[in-house]
Coordinates of N, CA and C and ligand atoms in Angstrom, one line a residue:
X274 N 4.4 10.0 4.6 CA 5.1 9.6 3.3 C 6.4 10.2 3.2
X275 N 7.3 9.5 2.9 CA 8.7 10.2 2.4 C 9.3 9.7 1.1
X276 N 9.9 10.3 0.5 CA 10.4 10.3 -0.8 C 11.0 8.5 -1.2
X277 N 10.7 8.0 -1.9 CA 11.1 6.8 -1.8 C 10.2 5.1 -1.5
X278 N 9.2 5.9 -0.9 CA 8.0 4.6 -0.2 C 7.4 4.5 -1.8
X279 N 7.6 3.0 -2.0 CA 6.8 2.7 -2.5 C 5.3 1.9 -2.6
X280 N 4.5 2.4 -4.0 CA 3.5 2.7 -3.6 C 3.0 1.6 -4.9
X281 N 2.5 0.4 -4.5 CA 1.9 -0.6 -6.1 C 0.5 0.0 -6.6
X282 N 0.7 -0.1 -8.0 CA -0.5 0.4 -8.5 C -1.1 -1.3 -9.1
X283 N -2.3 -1.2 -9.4 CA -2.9 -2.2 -10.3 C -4.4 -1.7 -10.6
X284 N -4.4 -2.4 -12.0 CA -6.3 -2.4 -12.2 C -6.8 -3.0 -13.3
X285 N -8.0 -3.5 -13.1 CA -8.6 -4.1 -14.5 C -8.0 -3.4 -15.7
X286 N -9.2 -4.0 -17.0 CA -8.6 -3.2 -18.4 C -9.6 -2.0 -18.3
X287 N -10.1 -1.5 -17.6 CA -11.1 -0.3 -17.6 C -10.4 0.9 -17.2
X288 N -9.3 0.7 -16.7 CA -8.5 2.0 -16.3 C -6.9 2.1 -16.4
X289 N -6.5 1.6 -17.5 CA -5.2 1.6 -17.9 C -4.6 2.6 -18.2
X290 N -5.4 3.6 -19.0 CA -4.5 4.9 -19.0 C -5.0 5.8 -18.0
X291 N -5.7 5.9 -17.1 CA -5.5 6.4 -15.6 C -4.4 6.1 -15.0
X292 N -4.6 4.8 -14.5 CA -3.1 4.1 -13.9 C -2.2 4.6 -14.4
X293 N -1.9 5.1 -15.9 CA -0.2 4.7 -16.0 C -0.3 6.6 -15.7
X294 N -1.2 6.9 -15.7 CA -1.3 8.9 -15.2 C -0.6 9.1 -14.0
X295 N -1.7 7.9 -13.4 CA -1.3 8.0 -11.2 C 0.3 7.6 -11.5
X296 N 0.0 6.5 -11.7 CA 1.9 6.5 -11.8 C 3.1 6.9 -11.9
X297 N 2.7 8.2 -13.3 CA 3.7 8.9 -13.6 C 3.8 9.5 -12.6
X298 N 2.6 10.5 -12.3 CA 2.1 11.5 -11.3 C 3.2 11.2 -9.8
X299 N 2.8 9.6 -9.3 CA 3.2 9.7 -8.1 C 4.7 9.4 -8.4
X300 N 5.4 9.1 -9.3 CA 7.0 9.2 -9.6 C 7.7 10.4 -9.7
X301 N 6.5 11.2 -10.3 CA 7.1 12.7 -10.7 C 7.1 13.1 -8.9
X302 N 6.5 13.4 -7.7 CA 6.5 13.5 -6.9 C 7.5 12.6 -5.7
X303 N 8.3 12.4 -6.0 CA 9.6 11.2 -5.8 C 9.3 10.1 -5.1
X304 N 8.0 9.2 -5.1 CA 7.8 8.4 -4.5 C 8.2 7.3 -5.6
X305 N 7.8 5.8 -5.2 CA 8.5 4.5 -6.3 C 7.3 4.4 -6.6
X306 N 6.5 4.4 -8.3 CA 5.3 3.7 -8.6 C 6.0 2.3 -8.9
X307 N 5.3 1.4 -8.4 CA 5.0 -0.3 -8.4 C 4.0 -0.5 -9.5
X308 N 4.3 -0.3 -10.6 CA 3.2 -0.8 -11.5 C 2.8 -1.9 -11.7
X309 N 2.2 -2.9 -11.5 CA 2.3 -4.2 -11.9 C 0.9 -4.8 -13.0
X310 N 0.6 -3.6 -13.5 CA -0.2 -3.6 -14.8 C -1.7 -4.5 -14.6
X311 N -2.3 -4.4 -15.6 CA -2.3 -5.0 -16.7 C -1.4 -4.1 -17.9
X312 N -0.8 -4.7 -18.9 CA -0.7 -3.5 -19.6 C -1.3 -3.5 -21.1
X313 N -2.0 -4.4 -21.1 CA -2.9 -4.8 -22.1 C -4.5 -4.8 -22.0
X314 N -5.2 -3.8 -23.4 CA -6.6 -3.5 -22.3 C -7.4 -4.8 -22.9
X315 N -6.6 -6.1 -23.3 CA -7.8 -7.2 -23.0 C -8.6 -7.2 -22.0
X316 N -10.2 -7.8 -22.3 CA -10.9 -7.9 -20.8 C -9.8 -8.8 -19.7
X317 N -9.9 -8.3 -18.5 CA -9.0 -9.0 -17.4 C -10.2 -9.0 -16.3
X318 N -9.7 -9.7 -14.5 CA -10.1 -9.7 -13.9 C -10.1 -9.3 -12.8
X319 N -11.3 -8.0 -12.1 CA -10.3 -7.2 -11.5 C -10.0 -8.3 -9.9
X320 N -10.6 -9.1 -9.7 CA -10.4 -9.5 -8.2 C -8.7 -10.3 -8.1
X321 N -8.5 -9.9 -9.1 CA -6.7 -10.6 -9.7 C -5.7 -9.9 -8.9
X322 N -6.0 -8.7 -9.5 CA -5.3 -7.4 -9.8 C -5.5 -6.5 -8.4
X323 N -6.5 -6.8 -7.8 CA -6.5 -6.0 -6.5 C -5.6 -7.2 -5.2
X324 N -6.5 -8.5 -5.3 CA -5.6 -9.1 -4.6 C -3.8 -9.1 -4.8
X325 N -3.5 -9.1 -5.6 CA -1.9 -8.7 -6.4 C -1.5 -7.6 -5.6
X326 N -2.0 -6.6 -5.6 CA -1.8 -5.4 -5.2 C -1.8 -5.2 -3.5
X327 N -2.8 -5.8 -3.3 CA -3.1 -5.7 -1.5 C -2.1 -6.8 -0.9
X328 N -1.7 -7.7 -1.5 CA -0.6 -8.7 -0.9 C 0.6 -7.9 -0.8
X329 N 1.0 -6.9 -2.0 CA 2.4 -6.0 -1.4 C 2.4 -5.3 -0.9
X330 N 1.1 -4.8 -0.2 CA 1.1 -3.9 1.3 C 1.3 -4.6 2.0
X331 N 0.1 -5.9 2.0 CA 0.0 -6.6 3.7 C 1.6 -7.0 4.0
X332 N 2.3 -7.5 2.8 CA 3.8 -8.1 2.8 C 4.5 -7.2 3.7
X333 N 4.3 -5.8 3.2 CA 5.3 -4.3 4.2 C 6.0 -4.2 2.3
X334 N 5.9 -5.1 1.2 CA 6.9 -4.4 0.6 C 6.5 -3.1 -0.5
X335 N 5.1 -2.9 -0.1 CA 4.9 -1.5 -0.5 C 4.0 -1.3 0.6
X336 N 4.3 0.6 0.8 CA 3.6 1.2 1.6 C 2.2 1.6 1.8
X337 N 2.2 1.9 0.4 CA 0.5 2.0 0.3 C 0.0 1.5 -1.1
X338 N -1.1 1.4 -1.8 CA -1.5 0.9 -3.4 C -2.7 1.7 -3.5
X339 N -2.7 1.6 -4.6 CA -3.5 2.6 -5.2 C -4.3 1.6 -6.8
X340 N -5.8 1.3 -6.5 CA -5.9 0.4 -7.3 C -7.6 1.0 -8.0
X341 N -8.0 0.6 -9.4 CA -8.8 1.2 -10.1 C -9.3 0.2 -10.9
X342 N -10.1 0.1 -11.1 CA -11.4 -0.3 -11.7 C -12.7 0.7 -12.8
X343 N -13.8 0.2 -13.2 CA -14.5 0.5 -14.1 C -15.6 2.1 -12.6
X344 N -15.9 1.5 -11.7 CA -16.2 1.8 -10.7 C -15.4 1.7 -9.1
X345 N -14.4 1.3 -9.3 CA -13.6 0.8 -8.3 C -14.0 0.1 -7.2
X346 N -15.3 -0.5 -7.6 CA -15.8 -0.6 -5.9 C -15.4 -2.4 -5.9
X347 N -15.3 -3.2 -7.4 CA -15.1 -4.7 -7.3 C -13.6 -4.6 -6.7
X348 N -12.9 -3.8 -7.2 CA -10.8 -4.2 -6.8 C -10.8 -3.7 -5.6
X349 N -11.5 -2.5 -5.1 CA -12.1 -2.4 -3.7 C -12.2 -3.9 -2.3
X350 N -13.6 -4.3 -2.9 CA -13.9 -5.5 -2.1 C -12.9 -6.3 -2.3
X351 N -12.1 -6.9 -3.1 CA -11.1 -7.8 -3.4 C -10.0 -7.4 -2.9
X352 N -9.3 -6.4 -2.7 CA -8.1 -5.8 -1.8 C -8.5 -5.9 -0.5
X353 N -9.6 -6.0 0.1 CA -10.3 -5.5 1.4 C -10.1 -6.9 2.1
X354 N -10.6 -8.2 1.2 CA -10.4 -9.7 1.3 C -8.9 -10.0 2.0
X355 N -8.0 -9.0 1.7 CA -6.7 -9.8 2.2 C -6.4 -9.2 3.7
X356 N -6.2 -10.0 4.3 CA -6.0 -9.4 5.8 C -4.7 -8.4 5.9
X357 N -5.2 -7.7 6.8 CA -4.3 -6.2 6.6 C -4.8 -5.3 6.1
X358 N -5.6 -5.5 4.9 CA -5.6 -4.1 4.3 C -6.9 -3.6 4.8
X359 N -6.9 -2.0 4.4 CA -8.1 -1.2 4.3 C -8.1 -0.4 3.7
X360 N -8.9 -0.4 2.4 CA -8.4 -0.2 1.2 C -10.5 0.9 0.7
X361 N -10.0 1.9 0.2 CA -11.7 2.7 0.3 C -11.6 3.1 -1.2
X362 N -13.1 2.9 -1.7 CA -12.9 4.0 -2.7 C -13.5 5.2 -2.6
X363 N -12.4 5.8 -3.2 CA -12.9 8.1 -3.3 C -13.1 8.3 -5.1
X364 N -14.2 9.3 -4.6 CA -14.2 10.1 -6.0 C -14.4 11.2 -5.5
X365 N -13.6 12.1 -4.2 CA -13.9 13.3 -3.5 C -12.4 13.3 -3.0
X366 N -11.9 14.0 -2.7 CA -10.5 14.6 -2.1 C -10.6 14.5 -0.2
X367 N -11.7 14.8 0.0 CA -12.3 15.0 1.5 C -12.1 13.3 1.6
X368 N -12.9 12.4 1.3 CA -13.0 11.0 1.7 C -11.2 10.2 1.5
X369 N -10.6 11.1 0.4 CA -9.7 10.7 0.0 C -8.4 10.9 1.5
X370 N -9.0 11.9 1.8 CA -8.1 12.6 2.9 C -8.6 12.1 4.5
X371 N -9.7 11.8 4.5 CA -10.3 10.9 5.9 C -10.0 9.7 6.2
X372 N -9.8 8.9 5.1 CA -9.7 7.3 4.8 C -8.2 7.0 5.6
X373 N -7.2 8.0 5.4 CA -5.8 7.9 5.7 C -6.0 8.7 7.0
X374 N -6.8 9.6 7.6 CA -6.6 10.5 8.7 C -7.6 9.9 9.9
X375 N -8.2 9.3 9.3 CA -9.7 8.7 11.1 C -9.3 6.8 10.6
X376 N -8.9 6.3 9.3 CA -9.7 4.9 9.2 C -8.1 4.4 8.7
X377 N -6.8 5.1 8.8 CA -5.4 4.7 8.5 C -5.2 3.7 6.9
X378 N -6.4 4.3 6.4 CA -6.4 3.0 5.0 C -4.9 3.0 4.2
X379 N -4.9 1.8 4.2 CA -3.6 1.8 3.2 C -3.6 1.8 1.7
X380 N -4.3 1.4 1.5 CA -4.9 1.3 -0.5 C -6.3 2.2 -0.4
X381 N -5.9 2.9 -1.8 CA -6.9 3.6 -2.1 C -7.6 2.7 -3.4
X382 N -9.3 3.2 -3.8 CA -9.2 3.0 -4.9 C -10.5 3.7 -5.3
X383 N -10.1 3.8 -7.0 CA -10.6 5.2 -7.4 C -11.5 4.4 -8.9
X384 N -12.6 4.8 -9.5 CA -13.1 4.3 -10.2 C -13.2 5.0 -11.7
X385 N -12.2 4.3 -12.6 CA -12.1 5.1 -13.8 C -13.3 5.6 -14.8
X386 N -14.4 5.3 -14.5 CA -15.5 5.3 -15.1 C -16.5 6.6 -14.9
X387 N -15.4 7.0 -13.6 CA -16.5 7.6 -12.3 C -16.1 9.2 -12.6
X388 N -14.3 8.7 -12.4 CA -13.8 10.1 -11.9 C -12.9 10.5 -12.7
X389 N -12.9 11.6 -13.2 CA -11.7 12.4 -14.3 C -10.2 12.1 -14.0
X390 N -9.5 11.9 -14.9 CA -7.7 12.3 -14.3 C -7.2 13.5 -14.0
X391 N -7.3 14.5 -13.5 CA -7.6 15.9 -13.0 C -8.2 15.7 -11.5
X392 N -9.0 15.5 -11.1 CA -9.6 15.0 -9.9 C -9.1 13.7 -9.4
X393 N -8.6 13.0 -10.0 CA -8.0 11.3 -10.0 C -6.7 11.7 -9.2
X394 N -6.0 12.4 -9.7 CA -4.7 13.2 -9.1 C -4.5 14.0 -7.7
X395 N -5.6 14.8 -7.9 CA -5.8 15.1 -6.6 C -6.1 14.4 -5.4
X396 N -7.1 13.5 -5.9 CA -7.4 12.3 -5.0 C -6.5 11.9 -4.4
X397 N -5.7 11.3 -5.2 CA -3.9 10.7 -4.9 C -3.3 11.4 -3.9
X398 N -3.6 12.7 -4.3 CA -2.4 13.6 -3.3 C -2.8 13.6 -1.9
X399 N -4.2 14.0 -1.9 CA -5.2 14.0 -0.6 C -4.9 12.6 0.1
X400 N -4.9 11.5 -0.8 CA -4.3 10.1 0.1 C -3.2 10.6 1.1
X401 N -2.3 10.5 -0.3 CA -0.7 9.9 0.2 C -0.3 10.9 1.0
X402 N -0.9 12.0 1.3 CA -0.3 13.3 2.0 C -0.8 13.5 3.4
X403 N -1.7 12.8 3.7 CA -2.7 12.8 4.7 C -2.0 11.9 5.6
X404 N -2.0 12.2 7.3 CA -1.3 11.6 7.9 C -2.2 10.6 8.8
X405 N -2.2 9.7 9.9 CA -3.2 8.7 10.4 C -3.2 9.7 11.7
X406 N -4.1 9.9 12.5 CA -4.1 10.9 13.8 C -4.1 10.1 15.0
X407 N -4.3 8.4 14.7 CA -4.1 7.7 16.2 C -5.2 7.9 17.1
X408 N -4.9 8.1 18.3 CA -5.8 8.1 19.4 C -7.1 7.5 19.4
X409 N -8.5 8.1 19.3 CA -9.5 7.1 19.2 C -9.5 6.5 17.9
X410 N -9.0 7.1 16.7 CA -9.1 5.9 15.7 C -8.3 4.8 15.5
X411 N -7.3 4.8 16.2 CA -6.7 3.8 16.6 C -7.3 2.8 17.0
X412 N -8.3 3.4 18.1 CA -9.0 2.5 18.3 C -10.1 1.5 17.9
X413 N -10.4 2.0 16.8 CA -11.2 2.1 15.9 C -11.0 1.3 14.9
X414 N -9.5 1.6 14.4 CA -8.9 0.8 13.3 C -8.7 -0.9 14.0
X415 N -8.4 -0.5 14.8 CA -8.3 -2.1 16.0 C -9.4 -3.1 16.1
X416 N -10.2 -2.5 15.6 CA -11.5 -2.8 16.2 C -11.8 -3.5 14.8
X417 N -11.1 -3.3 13.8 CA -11.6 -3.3 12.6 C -10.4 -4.7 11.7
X418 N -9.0 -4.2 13.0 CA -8.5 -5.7 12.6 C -8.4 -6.9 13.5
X419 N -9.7 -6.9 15.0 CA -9.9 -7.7 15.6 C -11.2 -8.7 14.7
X420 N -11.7 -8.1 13.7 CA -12.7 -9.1 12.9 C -11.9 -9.4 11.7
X421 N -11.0 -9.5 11.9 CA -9.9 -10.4 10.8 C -9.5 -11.8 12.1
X422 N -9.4 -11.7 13.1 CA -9.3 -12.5 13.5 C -9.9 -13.5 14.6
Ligands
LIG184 C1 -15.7 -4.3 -15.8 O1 -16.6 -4.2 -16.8 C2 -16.3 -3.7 -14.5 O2 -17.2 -4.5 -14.0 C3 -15.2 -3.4 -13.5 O3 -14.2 -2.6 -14.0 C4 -15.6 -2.8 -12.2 O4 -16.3 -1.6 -12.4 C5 -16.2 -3.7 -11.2 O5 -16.4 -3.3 -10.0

């Protein structure tokens, strides 16, 4: 990661003031938050809001996304749907930090229901900071976008 990549956020109405937390968070850290909301906590739909999200990675015009839910695991499966992505959810810093380092995931996602903003942050960091290590997970990741096609 370098100063500048941007990074889209989205999520149902279940985790709106998370989101706009990670946001600040990852702006204060000089990266670009891509918020593209909800910003209204009417009930919404998360398979909306994750595909939204996972289309401006797969595009290249953001680097990574970061997306939340009640549990995170529905905007999960629905980012996962768009080819390209591999998108996990963490409520642990370790998974947060593996997902980017053995499985190259590009979207994270975190379940507001699940996990504190205090831990939600760290998660983040453990993502975005964590580097991909290549070699046999490369192979691995391959392996994983030869069943997309
Ligand atoms: C919304 O009630 C809830 O189902 C949603 O936020 C999420 O947890 C689904 O996976």
């Amino acid at each position: 990661m370098t100063a500048g990549d941007r990074i889209v956020l989205s999520s149902d109405h279940t985790a709106i003031p998370l989101r706009l937390a990670i946001a600040a968070h990852i702006a204060a850290r000089g990266w670009v938050a891509v918020d593209i909301g909800p910003t209204t906590a009417e009930s919404t739909h998360y398979p909306e809001h994750g595909e939204a999200a996972a289309r401006l990675v797969a595009s290249g015009d953001c680097r990574f996304g970061v997306v939340l839910c009640g549990t995170g695991q529905g905007i999960m499966m629905a980012a996962n749907k768009v080819k390209g992505i591999r998108c996990g959810v963490c409520g642990d810093t370790f998974s947060a930090r593996m997902i980017r380092q053995h499985n190259d995931a590009n979207m994270l996602s975190i379940g507001a229901r699940v996990v504190g903003e205090g831990l939600a942050l760290d998660i983040v960091d453990a993502f975005l900071t964590a580097q991909f290590e290549g070699g046999r997970h490369a192979t691995r990741v391959e392996m994983i976008g030869a069943l997309e096609r």
